[in-house]
Coordinates of C-alpha atoms and ligand atoms in Angstrom, one line a residue:
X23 CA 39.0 -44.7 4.5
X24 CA 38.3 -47.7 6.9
X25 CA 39.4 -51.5 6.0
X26 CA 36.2 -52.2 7.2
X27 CA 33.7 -49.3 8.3
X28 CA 31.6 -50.4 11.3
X29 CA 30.6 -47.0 12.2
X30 CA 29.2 -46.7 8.3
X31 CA 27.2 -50.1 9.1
X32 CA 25.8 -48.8 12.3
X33 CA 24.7 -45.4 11.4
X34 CA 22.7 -47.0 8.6
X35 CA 20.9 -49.0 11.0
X36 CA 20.8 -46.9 14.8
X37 CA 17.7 -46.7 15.9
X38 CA 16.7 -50.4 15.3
X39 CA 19.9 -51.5 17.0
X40 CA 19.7 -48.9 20.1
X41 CA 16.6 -50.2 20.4
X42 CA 17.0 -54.0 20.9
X43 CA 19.9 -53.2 22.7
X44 CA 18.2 -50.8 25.0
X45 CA 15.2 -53.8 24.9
X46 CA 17.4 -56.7 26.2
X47 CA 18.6 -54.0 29.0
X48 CA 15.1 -53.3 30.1
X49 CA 14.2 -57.4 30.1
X50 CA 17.4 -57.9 32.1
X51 CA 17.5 -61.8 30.5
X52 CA 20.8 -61.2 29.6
X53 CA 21.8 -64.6 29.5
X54 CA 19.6 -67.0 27.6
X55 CA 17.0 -64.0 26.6
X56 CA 14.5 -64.7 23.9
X57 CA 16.5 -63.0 20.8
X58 CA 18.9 -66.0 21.6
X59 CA 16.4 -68.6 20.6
X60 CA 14.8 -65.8 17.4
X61 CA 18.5 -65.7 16.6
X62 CA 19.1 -69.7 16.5
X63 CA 15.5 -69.8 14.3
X64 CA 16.6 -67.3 11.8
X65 CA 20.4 -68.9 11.6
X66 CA 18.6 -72.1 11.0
X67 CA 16.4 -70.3 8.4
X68 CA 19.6 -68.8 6.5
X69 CA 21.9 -71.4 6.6
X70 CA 19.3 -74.3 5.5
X71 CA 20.4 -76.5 8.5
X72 CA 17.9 -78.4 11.3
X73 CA 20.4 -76.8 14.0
X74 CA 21.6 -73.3 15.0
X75 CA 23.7 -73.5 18.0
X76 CA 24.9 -70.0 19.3
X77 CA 27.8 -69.4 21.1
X78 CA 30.4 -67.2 22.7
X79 CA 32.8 -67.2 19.8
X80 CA 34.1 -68.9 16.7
X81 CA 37.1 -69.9 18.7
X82 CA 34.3 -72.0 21.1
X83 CA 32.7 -73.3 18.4
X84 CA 35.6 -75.1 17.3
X85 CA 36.3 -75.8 20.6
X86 CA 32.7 -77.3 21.0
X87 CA 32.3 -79.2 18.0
X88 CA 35.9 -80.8 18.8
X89 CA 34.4 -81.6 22.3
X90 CA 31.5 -83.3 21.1
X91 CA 33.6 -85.7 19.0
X92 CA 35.2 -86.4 21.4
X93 CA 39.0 -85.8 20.1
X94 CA 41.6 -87.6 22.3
X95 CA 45.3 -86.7 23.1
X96 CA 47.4 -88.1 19.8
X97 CA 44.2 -87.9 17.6
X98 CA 45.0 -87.0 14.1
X99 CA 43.0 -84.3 12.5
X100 CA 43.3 -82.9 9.2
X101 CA 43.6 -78.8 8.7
X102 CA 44.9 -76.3 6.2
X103 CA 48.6 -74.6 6.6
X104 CA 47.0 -71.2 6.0
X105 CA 44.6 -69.8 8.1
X106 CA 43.7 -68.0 11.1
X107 CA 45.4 -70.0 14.0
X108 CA 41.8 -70.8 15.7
X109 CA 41.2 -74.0 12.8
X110 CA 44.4 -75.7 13.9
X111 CA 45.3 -74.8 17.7
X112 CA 41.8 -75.4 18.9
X113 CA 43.1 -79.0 17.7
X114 CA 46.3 -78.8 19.9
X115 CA 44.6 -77.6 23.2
X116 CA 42.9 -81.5 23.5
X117 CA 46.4 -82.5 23.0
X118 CA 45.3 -83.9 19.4
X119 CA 47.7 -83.1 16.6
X120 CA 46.8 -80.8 14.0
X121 CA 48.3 -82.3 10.7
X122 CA 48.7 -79.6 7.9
X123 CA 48.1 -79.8 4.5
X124 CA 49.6 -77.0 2.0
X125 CA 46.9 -74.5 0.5
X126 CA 45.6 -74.1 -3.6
X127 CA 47.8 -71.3 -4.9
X128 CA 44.2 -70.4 -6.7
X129 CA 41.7 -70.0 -3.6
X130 CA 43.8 -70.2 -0.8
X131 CA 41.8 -72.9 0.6
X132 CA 43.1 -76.5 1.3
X133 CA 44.7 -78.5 -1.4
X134 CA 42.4 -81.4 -1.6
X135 CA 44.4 -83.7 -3.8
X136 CA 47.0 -83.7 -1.1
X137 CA 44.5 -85.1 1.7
X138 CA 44.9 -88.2 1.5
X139 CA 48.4 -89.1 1.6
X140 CA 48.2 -87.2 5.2
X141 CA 45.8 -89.3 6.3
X142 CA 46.6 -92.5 8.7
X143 CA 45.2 -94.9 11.4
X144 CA 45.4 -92.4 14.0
X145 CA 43.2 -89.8 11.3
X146 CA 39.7 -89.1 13.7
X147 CA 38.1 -86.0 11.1
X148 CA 39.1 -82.6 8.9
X149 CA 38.5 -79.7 9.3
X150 CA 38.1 -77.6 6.0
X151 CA 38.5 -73.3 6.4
X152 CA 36.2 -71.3 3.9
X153 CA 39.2 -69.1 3.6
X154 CA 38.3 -65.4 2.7
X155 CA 34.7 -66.3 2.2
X156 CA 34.8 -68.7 -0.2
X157 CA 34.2 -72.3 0.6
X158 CA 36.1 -75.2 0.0
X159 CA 35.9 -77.8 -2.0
X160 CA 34.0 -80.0 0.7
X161 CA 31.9 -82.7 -1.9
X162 CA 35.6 -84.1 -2.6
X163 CA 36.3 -83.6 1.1
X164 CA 33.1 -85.0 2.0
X165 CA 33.7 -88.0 0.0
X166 CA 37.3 -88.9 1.5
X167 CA 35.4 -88.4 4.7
X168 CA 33.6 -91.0 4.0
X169 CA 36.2 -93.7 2.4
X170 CA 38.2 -93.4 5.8
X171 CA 34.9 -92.7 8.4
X172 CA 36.2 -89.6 9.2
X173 CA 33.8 -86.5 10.3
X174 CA 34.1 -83.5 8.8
X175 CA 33.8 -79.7 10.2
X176 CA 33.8 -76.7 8.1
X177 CA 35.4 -73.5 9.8
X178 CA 32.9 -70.8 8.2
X179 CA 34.4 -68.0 10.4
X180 CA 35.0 -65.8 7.1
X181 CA 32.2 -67.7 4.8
X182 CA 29.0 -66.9 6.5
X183 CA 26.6 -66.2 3.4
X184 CA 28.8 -68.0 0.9
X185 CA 27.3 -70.4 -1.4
X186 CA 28.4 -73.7 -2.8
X187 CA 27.0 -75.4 -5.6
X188 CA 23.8 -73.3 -4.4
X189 CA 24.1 -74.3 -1.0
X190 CA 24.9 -72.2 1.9
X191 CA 28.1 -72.2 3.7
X192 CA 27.7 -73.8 7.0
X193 CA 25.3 -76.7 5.6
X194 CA 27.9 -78.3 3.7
X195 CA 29.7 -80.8 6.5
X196 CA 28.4 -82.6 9.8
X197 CA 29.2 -79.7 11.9
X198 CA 30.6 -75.8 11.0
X199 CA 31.1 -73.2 12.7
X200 CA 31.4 -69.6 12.3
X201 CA 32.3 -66.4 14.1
X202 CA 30.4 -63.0 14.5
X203 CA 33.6 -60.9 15.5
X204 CA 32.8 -57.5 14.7
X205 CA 34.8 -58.0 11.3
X206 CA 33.7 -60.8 10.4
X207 CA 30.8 -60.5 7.3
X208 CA 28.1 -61.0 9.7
X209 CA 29.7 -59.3 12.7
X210 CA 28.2 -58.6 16.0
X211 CA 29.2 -56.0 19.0
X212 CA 31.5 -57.7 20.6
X213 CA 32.5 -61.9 20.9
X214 CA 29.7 -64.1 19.2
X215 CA 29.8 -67.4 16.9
X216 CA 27.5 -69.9 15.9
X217 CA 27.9 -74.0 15.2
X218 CA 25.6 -76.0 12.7
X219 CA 24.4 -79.4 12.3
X220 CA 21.9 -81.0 10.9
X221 CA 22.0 -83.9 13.4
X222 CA 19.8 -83.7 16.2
X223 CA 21.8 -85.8 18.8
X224 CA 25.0 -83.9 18.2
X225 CA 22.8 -80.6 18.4
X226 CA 21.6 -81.5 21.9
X227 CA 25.1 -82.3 23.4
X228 CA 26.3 -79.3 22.0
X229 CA 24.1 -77.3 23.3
X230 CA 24.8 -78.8 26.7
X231 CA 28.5 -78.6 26.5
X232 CA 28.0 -75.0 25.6
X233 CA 26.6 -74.7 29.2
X234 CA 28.6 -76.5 31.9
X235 CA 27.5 -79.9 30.4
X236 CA 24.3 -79.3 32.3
X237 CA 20.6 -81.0 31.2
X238 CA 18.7 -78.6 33.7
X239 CA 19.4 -76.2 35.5
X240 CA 22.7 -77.7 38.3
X241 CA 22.0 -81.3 37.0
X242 CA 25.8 -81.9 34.7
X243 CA 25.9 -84.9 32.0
X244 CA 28.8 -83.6 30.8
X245 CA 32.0 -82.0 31.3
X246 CA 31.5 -78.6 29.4
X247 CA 31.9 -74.6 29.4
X248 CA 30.4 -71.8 29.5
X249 CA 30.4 -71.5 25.9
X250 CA 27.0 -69.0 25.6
X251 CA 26.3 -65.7 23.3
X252 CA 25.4 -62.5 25.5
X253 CA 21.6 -62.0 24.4
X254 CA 22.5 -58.3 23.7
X255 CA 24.7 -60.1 20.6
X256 CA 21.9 -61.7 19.7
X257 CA 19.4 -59.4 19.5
X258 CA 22.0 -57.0 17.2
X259 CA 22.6 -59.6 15.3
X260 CA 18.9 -60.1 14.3
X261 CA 19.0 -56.8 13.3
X262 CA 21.8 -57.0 11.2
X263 CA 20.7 -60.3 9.5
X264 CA 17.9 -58.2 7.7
X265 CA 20.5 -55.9 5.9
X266 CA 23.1 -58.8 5.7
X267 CA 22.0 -59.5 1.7
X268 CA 22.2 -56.6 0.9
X269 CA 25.9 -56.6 2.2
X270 CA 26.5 -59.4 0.5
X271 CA 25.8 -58.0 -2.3
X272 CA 27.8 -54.9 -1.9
X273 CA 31.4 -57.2 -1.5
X274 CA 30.6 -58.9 -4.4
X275 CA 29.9 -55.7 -6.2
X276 CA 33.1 -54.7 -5.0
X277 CA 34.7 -57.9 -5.1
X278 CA 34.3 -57.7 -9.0
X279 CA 35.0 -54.3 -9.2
X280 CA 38.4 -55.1 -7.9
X281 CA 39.3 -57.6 -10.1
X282 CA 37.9 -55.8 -13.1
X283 CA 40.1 -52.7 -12.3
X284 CA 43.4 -54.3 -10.8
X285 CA 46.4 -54.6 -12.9
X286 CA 46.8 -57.9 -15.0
X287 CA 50.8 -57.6 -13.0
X288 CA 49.1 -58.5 -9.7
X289 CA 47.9 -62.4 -8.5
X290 CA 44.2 -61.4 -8.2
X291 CA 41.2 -63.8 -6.2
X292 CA 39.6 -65.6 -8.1
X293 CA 35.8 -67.5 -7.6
X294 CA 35.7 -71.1 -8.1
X295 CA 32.9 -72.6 -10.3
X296 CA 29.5 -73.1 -8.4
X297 CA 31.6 -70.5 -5.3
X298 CA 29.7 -67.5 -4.7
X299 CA 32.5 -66.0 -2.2
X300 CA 30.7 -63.5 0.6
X301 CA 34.1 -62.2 0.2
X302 CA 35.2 -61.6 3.9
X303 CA 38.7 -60.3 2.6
X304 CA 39.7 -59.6 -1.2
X305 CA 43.4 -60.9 -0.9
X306 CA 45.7 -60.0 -3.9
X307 CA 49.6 -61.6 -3.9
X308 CA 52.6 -59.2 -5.1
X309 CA 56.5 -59.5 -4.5
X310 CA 56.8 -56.0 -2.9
X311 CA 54.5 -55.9 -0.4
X312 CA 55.4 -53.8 2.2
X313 CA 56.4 -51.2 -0.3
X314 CA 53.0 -51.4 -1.6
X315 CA 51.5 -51.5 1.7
X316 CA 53.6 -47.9 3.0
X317 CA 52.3 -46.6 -0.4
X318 CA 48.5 -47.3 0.3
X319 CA 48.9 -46.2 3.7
X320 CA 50.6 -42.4 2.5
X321 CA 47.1 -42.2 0.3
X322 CA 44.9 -43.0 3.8
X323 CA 44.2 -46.5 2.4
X324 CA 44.5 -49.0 5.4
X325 CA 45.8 -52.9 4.1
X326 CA 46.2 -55.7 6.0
X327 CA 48.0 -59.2 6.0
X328 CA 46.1 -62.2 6.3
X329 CA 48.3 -63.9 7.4
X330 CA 52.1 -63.3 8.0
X331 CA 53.4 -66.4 9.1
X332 CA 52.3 -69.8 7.5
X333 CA 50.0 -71.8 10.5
X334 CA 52.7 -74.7 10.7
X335 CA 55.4 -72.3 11.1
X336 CA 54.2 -70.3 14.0
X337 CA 56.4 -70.9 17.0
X338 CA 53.2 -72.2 19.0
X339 CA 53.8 -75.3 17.0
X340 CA 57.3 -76.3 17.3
X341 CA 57.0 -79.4 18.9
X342 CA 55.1 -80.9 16.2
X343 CA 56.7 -82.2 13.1
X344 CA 55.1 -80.5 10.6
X345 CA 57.2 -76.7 12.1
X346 CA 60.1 -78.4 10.3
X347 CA 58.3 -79.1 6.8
X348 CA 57.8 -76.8 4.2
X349 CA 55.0 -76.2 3.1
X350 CA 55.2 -73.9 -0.4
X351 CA 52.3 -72.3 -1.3
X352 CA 51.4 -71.4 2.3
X353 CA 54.9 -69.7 2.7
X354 CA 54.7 -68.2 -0.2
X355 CA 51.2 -66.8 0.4
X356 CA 52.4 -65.8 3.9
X357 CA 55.2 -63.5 2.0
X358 CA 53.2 -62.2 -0.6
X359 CA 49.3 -61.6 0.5
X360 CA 47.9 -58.1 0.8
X361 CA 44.1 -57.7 1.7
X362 CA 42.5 -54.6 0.1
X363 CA 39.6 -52.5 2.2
X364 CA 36.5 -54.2 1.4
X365 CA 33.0 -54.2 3.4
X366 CA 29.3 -54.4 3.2
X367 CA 28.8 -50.4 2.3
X368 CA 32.2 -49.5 0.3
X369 CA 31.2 -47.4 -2.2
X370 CA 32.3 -48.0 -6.0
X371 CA 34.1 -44.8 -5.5
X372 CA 36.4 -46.2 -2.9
X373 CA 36.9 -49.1 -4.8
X374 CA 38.1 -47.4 -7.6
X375 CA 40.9 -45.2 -5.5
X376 CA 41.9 -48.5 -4.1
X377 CA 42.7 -49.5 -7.4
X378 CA 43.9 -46.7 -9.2
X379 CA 46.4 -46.6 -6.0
X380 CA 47.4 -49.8 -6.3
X381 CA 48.2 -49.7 -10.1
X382 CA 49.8 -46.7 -9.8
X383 CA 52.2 -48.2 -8.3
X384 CA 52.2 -51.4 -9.9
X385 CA 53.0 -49.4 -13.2
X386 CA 55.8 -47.1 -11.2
Ligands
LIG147 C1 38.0 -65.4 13.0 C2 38.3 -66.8 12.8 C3 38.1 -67.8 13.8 C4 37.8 -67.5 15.2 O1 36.7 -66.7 15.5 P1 36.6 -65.8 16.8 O2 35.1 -65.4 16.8 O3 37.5 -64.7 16.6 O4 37.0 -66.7 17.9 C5 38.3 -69.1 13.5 N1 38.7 -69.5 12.2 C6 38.8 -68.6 11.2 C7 39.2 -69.1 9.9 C8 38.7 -67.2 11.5 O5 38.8 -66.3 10.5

């Protein structure tokens, strides 16, 4: 069994991917090639947003989105403790501090009623993570935005395809971003990430920050990077958007299968009202985790930890005050959280040995 089966996801659709691969290699545009642009339209179409910005990674597109606000050395920005590191050191590398606010013990995703007593004159935005593939709650985070002029940025790395209050993840703040890393729920061959906005003027600087800062060709504005997606990406990627429902689907298939099946003794997932979760990882919490984890691995059932260590605690930040805090949920999550296999073609089959695996030795 795979944690997440690529190989399943690309047999189901070879030719049609071996052949805009094999299409891009016979243009030779493979920077800037038209599926780039197709790609941008159809992200624009999915997400409900004016702009669709591609890029190299979801790493970059934090990094972008940060450089077109213009954060300063000793700018304050709000982020959740647990997370991938990408949503708080992209914050660190301008020298700005990333100021951590603890997690929900019931979604994982950043405690909003403890925003605002973080928030100060130096405060310049937040930026919310959709952890696990379900969004956060961003009208309440929206709406302190807005009392203290802050901007907002959703991280939609593991949310692509979520839905909140029947809108799309990625439409819900004035700029997200998300990743296409292979396992990501919309996951390319290789590096790839997106940013979205619905404001034309950021759009445009964006998109010139994400090539050397330049307005034509050798003529710079800006100071930028080369922050482009490989057309190849791109033109897998618009392949793989036409099955991508149908994915969806499947994880939350599973998704409930899981929490039908599980043992009551376990801290299941649960969806938020108005959530539908793309469910990028289904994430249960028990005490004896590693115990559990050596068990599903003697059955062939692969786990993984998302994440060990709490994002204030990792020794990357130990000059900033927060390493020294504590920050309970997160740590506790960090101690406790065991991601189950889950993708866009597990079968209910393989759902249910997960299960049966795991309450077997729940009930040992
Ligand atoms: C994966 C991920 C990123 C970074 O995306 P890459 O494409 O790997 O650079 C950022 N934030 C979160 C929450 C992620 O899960």
């Amino acid at each position: 069994m795979q944690f997440c089966d690529l190989n399943r996801q690309y047999q189901t659709n070879k030719i049609e991917i071996d052949n805009a691969i094999q299409e891009v290699i016979d243009s030779s545009s493979f920077i800037n090639g038209r599926p780039i642009l197709e790609f941008e339209e159809n992200l624009q179409e999915f997400v409900g947003v004016k702009n669709a910005i591609a890029c190299s990674s979801g790493t970059d597109a934090l990094l972008l989105a940060l450089m077109v606000y213009n954060v300063q050395p000793g700018d304050e920005i709000i982020c959740p403790a647990f997370s991938f590191i990408a949503s708080a050191s992209m914050i660190s590398f301008y020298k700005a501090v990333p100021v951590f606010v603890d997690v929900s013990p019931l979604d994982y995703n950043i405690d909003v009623s403890e925003i605002e007593k973080k928030i100060t004159p130096k405060t310049r935005g937040i930026i919310g993570v959709s952890l696990f593939g379900q969004c956060a709650d961003f009208d309440r985070i929206n709406e302190l935005a807005t009392k203290y002029n802050l901007w907002v940025i959703e991280d939609a790395a593991q949310s692509f395809g979520a839905k909140y209050k029947g809108r799309q993840s990625g439409s819900l703040t004035d700029i997200a971003t998300t990743s296409f890393f292979p396992a990501k729920p919309l996951g390319c061959y290789g590096d790839g990430g997106a940013v979205f906005t619905n404001d034309d003027g950021l759009a445009d600087r964006i998109r010139m920050l994400r090539s050397h800062g330049q307005e034509e060709r050798y003529h710079h504005k800006f100071i930028g990077i080369n922050g482009r997606m490989d057309t190849i990406q791109a033109a897998i990627l618009n392949v793989k958007l036409k099955s991508f429902l149908s994915e969806v689907k499947t994880r939350r298939m599973a998704a409930k299968l899981y929490s039908e099946l599980l043992s009551d003794y376990i801290l299941k997932p649960e969806e938020n009202e108005g959530n539908e979760s793309v469910w990028a990882q289904y994430t249960i919490g028990v005490e004896n985790r590693s115990e559990l984890k050596d068990a599903l691995s003697d059955k062939g059932i692969p786990t993984a930890i998302h994440y060990p260590i709490a994002l204030p605690k990792q020794k990357a930040f130990s000059l900033l005050e927060d390493y020294h805090k504590t920050f309970g949920v997160a740590e506790l999550l960090s101690e406790t959280v065991l991601s189950l296999p889950i993708h866009g073609l597990i079968t209910e089959e393989e759902v249910k040995f997960v299960s049966n695996s795991v309450n077997e030795f729940i009930n040992d």
